[in-house]
Short mmCIF file of C-alpha atoms and ligand atoms in Angstrom, two decimals:
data_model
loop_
_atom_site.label_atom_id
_atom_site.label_comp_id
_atom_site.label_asym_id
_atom_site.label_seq_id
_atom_site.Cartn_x
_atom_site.Cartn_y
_atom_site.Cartn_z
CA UNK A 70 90.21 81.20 103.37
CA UNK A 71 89.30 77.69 101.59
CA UNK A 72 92.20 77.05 99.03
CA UNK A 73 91.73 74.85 95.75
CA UNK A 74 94.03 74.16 92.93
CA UNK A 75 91.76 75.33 89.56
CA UNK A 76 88.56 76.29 89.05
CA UNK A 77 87.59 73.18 87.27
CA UNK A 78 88.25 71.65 90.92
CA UNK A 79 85.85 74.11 92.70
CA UNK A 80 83.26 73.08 90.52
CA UNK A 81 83.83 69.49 90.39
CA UNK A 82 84.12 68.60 94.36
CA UNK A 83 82.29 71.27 95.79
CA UNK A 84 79.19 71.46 93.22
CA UNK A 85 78.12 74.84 94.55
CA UNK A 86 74.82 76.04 94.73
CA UNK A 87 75.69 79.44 95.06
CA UNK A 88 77.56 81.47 92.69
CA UNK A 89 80.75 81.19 94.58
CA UNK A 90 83.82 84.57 93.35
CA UNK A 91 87.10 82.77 93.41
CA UNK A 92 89.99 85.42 93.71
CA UNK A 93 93.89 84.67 92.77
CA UNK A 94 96.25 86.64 94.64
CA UNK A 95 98.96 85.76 92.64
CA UNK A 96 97.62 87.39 89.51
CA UNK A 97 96.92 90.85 91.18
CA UNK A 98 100.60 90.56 92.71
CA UNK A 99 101.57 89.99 89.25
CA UNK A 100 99.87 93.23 87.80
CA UNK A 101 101.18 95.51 91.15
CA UNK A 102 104.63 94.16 90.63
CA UNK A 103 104.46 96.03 87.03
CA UNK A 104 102.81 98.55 87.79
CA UNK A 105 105.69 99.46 90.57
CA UNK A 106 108.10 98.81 88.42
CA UNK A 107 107.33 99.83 85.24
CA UNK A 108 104.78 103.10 85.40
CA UNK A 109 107.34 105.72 84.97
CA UNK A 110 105.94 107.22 88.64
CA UNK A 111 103.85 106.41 91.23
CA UNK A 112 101.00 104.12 90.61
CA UNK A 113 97.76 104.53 93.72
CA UNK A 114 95.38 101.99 93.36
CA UNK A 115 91.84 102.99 93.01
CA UNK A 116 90.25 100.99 95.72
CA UNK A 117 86.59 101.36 94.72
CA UNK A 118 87.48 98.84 91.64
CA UNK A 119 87.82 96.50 94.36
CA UNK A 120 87.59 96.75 98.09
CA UNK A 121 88.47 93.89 98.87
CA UNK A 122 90.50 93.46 102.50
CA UNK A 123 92.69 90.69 100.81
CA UNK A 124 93.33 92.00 97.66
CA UNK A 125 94.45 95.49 99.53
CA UNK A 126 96.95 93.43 101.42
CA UNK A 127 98.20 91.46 97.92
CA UNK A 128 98.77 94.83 96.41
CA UNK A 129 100.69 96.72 99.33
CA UNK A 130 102.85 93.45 99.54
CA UNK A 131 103.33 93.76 95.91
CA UNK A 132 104.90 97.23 96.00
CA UNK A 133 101.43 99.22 96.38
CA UNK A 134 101.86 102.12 98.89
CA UNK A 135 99.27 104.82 97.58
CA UNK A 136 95.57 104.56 97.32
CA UNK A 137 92.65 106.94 95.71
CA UNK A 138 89.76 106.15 98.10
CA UNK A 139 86.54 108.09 97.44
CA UNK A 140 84.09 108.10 100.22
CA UNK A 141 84.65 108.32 104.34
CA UNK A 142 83.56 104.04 104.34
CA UNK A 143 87.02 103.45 102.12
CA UNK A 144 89.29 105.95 104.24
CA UNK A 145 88.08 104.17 107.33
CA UNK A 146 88.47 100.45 104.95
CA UNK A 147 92.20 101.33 104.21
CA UNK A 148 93.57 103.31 107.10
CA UNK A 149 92.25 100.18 108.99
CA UNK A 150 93.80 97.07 106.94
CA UNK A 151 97.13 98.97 105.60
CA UNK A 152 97.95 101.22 108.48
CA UNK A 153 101.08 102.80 106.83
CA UNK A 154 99.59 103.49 103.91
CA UNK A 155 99.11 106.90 101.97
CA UNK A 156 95.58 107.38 101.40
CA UNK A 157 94.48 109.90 98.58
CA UNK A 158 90.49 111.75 98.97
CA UNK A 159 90.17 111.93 94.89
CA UNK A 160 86.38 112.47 94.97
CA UNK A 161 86.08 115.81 93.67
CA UNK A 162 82.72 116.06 95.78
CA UNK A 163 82.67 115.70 99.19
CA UNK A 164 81.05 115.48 102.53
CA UNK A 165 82.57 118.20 104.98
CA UNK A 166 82.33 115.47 108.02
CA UNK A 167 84.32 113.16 105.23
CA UNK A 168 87.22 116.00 104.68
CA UNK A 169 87.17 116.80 108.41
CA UNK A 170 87.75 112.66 109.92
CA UNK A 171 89.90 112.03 106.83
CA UNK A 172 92.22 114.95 107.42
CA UNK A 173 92.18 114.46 111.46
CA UNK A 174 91.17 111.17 112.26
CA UNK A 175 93.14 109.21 109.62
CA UNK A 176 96.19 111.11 108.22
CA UNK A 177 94.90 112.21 104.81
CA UNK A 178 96.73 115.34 103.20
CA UNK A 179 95.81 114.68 99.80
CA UNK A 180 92.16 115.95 98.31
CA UNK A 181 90.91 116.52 94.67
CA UNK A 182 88.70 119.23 93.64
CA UNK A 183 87.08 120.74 90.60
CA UNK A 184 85.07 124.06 91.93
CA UNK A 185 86.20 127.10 94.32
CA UNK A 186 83.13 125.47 96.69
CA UNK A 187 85.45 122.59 97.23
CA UNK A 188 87.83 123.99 97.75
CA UNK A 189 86.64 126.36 100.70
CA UNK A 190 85.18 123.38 101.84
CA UNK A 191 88.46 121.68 102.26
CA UNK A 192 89.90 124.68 103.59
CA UNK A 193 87.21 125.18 106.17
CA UNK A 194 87.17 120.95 107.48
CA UNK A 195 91.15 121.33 108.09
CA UNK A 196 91.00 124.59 109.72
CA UNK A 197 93.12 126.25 107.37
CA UNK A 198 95.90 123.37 106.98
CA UNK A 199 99.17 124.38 105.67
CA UNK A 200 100.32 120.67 104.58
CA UNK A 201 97.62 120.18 101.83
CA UNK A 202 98.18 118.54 98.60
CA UNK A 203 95.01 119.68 96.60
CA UNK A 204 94.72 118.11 92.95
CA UNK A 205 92.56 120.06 90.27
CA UNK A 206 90.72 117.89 88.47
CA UNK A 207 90.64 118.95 84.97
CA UNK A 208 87.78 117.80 82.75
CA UNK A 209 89.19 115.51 79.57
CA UNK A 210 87.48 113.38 76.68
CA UNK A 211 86.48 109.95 77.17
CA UNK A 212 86.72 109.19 73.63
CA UNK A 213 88.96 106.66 73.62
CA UNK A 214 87.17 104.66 76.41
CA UNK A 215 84.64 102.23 76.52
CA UNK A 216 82.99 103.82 79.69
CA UNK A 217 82.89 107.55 79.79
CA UNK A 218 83.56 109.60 83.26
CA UNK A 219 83.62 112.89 81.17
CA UNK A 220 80.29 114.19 82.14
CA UNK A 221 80.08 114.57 86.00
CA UNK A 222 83.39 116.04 87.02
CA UNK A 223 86.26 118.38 85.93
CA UNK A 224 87.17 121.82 85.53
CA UNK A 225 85.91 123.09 82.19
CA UNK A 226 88.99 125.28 80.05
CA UNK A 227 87.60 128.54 80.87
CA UNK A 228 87.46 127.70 85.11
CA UNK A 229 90.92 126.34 85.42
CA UNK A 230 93.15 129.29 85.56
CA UNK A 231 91.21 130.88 88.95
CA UNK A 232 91.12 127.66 90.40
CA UNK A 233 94.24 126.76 89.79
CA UNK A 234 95.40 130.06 91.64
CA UNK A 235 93.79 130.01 94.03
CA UNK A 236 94.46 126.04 94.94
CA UNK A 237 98.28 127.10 94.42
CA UNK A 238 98.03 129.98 97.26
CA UNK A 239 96.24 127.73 99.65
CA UNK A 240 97.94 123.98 99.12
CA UNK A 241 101.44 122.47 100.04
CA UNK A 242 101.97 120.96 97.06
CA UNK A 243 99.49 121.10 94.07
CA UNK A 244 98.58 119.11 91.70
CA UNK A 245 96.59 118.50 88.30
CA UNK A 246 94.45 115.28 87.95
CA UNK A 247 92.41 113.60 85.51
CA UNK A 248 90.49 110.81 84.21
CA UNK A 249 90.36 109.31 80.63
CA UNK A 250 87.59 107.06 81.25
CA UNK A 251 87.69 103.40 81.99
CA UNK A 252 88.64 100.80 79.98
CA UNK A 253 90.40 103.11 77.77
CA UNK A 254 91.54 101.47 73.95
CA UNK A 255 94.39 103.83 72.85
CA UNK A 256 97.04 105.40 74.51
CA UNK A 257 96.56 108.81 72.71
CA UNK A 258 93.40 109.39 75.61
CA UNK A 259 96.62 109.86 77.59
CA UNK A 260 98.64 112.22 75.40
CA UNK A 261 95.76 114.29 74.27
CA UNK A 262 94.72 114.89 77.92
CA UNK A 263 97.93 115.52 79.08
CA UNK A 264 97.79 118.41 76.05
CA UNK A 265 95.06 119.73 78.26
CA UNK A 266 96.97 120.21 81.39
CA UNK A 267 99.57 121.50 79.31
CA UNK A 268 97.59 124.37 78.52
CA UNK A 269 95.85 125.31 81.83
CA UNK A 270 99.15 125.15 83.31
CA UNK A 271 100.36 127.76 80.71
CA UNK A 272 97.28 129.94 80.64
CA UNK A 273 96.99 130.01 84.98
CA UNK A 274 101.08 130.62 85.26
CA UNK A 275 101.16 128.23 88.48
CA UNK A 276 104.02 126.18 89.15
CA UNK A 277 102.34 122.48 90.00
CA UNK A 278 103.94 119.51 91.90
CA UNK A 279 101.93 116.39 90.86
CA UNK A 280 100.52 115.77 87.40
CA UNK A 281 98.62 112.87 88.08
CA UNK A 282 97.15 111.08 85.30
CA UNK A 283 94.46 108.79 86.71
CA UNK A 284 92.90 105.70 85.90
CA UNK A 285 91.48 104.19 82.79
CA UNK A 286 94.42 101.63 81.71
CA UNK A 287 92.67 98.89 80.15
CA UNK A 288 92.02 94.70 81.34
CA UNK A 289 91.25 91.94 78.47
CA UNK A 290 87.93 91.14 77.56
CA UNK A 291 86.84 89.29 74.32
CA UNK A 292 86.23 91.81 72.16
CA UNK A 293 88.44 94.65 73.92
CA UNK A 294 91.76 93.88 73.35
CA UNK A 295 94.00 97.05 74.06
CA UNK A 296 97.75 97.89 72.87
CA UNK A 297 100.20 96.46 75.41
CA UNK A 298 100.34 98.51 78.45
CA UNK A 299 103.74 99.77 77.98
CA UNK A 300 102.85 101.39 75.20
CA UNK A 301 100.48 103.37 77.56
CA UNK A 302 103.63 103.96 79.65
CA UNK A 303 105.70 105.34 76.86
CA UNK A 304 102.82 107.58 75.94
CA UNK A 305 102.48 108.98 79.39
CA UNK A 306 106.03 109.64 79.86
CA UNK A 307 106.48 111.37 76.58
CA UNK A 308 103.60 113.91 77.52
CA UNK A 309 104.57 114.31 81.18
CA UNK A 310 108.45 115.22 80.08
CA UNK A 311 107.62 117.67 77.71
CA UNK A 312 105.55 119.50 80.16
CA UNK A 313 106.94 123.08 81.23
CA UNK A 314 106.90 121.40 84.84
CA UNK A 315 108.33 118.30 84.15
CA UNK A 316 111.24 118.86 85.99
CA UNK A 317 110.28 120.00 89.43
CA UNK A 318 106.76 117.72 89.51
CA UNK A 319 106.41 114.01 90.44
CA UNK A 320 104.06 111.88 87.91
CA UNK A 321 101.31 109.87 89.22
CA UNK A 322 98.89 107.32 88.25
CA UNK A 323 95.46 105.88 89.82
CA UNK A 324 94.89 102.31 88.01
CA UNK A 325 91.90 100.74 89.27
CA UNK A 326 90.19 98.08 87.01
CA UNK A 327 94.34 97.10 85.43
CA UNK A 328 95.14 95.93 89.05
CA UNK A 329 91.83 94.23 89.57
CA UNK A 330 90.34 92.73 86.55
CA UNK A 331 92.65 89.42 87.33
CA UNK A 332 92.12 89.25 90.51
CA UNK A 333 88.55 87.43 90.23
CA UNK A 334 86.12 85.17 88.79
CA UNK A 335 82.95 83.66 89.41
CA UNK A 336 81.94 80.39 89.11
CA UNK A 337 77.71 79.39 88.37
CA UNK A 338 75.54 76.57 87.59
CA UNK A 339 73.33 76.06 85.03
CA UNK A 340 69.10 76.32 86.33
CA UNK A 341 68.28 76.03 83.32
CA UNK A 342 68.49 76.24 79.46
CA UNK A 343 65.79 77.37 76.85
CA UNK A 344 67.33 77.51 73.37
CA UNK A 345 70.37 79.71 73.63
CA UNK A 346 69.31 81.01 77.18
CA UNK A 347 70.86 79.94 79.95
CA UNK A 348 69.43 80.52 83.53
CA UNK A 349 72.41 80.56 85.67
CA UNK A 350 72.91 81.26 89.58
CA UNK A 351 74.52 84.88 88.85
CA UNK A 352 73.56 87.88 87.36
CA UNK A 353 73.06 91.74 86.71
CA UNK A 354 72.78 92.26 90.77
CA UNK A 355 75.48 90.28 91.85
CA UNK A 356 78.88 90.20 89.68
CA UNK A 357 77.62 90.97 85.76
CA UNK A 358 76.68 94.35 86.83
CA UNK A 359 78.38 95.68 83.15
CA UNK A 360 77.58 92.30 81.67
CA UNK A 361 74.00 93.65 82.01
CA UNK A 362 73.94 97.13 82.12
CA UNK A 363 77.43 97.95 79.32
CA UNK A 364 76.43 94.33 76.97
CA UNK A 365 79.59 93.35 78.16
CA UNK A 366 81.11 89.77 77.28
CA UNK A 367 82.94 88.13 79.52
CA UNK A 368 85.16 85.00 78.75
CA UNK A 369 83.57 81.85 80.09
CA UNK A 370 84.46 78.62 80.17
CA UNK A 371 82.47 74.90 80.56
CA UNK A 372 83.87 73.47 84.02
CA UNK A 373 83.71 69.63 83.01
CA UNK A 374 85.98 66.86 83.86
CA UNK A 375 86.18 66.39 80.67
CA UNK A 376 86.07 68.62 77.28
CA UNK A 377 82.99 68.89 75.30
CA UNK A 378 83.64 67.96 71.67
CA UNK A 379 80.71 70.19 70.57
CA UNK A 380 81.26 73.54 68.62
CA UNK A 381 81.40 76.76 70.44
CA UNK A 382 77.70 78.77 69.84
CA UNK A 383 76.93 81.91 71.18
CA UNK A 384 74.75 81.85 74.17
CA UNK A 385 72.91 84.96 76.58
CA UNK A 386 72.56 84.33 80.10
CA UNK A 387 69.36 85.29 82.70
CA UNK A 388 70.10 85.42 86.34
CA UNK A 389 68.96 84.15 88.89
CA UNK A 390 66.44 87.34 90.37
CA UNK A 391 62.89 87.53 89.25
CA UNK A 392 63.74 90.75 87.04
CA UNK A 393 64.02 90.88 83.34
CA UNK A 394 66.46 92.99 83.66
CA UNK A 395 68.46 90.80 85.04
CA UNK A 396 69.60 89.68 81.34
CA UNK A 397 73.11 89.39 79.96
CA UNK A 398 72.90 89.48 76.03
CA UNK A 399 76.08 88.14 75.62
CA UNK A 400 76.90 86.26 73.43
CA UNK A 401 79.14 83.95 75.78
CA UNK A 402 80.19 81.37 73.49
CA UNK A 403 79.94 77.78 74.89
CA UNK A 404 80.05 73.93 73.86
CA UNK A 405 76.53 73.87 72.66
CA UNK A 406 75.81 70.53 74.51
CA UNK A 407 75.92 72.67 78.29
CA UNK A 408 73.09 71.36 80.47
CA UNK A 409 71.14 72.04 83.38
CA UNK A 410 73.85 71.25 86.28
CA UNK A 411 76.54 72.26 84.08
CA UNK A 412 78.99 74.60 85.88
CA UNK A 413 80.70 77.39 84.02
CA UNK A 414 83.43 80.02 84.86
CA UNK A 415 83.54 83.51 84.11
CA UNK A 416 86.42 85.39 83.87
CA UNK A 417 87.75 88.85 84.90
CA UNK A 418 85.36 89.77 87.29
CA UNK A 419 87.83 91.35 89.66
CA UNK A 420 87.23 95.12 89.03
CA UNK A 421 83.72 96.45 89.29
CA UNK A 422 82.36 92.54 89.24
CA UNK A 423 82.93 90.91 92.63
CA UNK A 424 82.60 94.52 94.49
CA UNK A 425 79.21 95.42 92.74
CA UNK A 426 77.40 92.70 94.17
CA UNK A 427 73.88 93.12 96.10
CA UNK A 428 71.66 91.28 97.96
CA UNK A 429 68.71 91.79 95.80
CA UNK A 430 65.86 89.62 96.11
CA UNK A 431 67.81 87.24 97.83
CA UNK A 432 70.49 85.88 95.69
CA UNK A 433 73.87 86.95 97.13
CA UNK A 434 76.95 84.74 97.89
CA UNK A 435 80.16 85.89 99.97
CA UNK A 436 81.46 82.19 98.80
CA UNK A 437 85.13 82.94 97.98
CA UNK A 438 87.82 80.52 97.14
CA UNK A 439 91.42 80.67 96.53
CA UNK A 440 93.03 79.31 93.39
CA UNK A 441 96.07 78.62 92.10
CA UNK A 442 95.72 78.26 88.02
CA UNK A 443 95.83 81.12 85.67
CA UNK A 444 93.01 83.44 85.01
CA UNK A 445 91.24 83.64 82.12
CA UNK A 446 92.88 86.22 80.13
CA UNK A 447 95.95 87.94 81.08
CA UNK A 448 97.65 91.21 80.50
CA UNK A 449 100.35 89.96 82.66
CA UNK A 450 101.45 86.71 81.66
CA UNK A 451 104.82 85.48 80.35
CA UNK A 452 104.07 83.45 78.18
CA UNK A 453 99.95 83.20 78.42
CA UNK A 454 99.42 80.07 78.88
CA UNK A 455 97.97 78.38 75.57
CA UNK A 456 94.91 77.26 76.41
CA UNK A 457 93.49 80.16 77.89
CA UNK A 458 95.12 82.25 75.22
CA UNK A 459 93.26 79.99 72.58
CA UNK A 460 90.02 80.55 74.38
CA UNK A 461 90.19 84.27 74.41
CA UNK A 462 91.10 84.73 71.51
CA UNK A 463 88.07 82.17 69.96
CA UNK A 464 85.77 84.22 71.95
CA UNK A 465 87.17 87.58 70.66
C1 PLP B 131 87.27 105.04 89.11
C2 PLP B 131 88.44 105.90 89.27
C3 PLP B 131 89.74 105.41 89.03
C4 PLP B 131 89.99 104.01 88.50
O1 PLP B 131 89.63 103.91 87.18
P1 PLP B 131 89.95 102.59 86.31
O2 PLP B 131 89.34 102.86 85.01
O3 PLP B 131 89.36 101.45 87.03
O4 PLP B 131 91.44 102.48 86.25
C5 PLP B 131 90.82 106.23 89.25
N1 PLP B 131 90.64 107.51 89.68
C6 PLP B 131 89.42 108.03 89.92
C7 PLP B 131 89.32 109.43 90.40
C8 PLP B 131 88.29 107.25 89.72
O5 PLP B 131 87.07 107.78 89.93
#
């Protein structure tokens, strides 16, 4: 692994063709170290955020012992680079041949479900196991999140009391999961769905031993700036105590994108400029994935030697594929002197950036860099460092 001191020294030494993702361990230790510490339970990290073989290692180091993988390909990732780990199957929907090398191949004990089918299925790959812990997945809004996972899975109100006993007659331990949606802005997405579990636990009568409140806690992006994560803390533990099970059930959580976000950035050059427009060397197939597709702005930053004196202006980005498509509206705001040749970073890329990257029409990079400064934005921080805090809160 190439180290460097700051991004601004990637840019300047190196002048990289390639977009090149630069990753900071110490910023993803920092958010596992509060997660462990301060989530009032057990925090698994939701490894398809970020699959990253390094970044798995940062986070078990940091106190990370659980993790939600969803397909056979993660099972195999994790088992492999964390060997002691406790892997969780939360993909409501799976392969039987996944189930089957999960269960008795790798260790796995934990499974989510949402329908009977699944359920059989489960039962059917472990030949009748005795040592399951199954999690319902209930169905929740996503209202309070700026990307919705409300639609494909969940248990509607008027499934969950059969499935919940039947799952209680054939697991271990059960459990009751959930998912507010990512990037969610308020921590009432929390206490409203925990309302829901409330009530399917009341109406099926089951005693449950996991409540397990998923993913969804928020990063910093200009323009998204949530309520301070303990506040989503406080808001979970209220819920989870005044449930009817409280007592007798442990409380889990399945961050994904809050352990990430940090993690990684990328760093591009300039191909080109046409008004406002910048052609730079990544895009909607490589890490700007919900740049593209979601409109979402990133914080960026000019990598120069030294500052530009110009005023910030809004600016929308092409990459570098053939594709219109490949279009980031933006606006990123930056010195409105940036030039062809210019290099510019852009920030929080570690969850769903760096992982979603393809190899479309031949622009890929597996380029990655350690560095040491802070990132862009920080959730984490004590005290944010003022200059990036200045810049993300100009570009908010
Ligand atoms: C994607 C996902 C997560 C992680 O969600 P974030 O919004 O990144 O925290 C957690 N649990 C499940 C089941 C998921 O599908």
């Amino acid at each position: 692994m190439h180290k460097h001191p700051s991004a601004l020294g990637v840019a300047t030494a190196l002048k990289p063709a390639a977009p090149v993702t630069l990753i900071r361990p110490q910023a993803a230790a920092r958010a596992a170290r509060f997660f462990a510490e301060k989530f009032p339970g057990r925090s698994l990290y939701a490894v398809k955020a970020n699959p990253s073989p390094d970044l798995l290692v940062t986070l078990w180091e940091s106190g990370i012992t659980h993790y939600d993988v969803a397909s056979i390909a993660e099972v195999r990732l994790v088992a492999r680079t964390l060997p002691d780990a406790k892997l969780c199957f939360m993909h409501p929907v799976k392969a039987e041949e996944a189930i089957f090398e999960a269960y008795h191949s790798h260790g796995v004990r934990t499974f989510s479900l949402d329908t009977i089918d699944e359920l059989e299925k489960i039962m059917r790959a472990t030949n009748d196991a005795t040592d399951l812990e199954l999690c319902v997945r209930l169905r929740v809004s996503s209202e309070h999140s700026e990307l919705s996972l409300a639609s494909k899975f969940g248990a509607e109100l008027g499934e969950t009391r059969d499935l919940l006993m039947a799952t209680r007659q054939a697991a271990d331990a059960l459990g009751i999961c959930f998912h507010v949606g990512s990037q969610a802005m308020s921590p009432v997405a929390y206490t409203n769905a925990i309302e829901r579990v409330r009530a399917a636990i009341v109406d099926a009568a089951v005693t449950v031993d996991i409540i397990d409140v998923g993913g969804g806690f928020p990063s910093l992006y200009p323009g998204m700036e949530p309520p301070e994560l303990e506040h989503y803390f406080t808001a979970i533990h209220r819920g989870f105590e005044s449930l009817p099970v409280s007592y007798s059930s442990e409380l889990w959580c399945e961050p994904g994108r809050a352990l990430s976000a940090e993690y990684s950035s990328v760093v591009v050059r300039v191909e080109r400029r046409r008004g406002k427009e910048l052609y730079i060397t990544d895009g909607a197939y490589g890490a700007l994935f919900d740049a593209a597709h979601l409109g979402w702005r990133f914080p960026v930053a000019l990598l120069r030697e030294e500052d530009s004196a110009a005023d910030l202006e809004g600016f929308s980005f092409y990459g570098p594929t053939c594709d219109d498509m490949d279009h980031m509206v933006g606006p990123f705001m930056l010195p409105d002197d940036v030039k062809v040749g210019d290099y510019i970073e852009i920030g929080m890329l570690g969850a769903y950036g760096a992982a979603m990257r393809t190899g479309f029409n031949g622009f890929t990079s597996d380029a990655v860099i350690e560095v040491e400064d802070e990132p862009m934005a920080s959730l984490y921080a004590e005290p944010v460092p003022a200059r990036r805090l200045a810049t993300v809160i100009k570009l908010g």
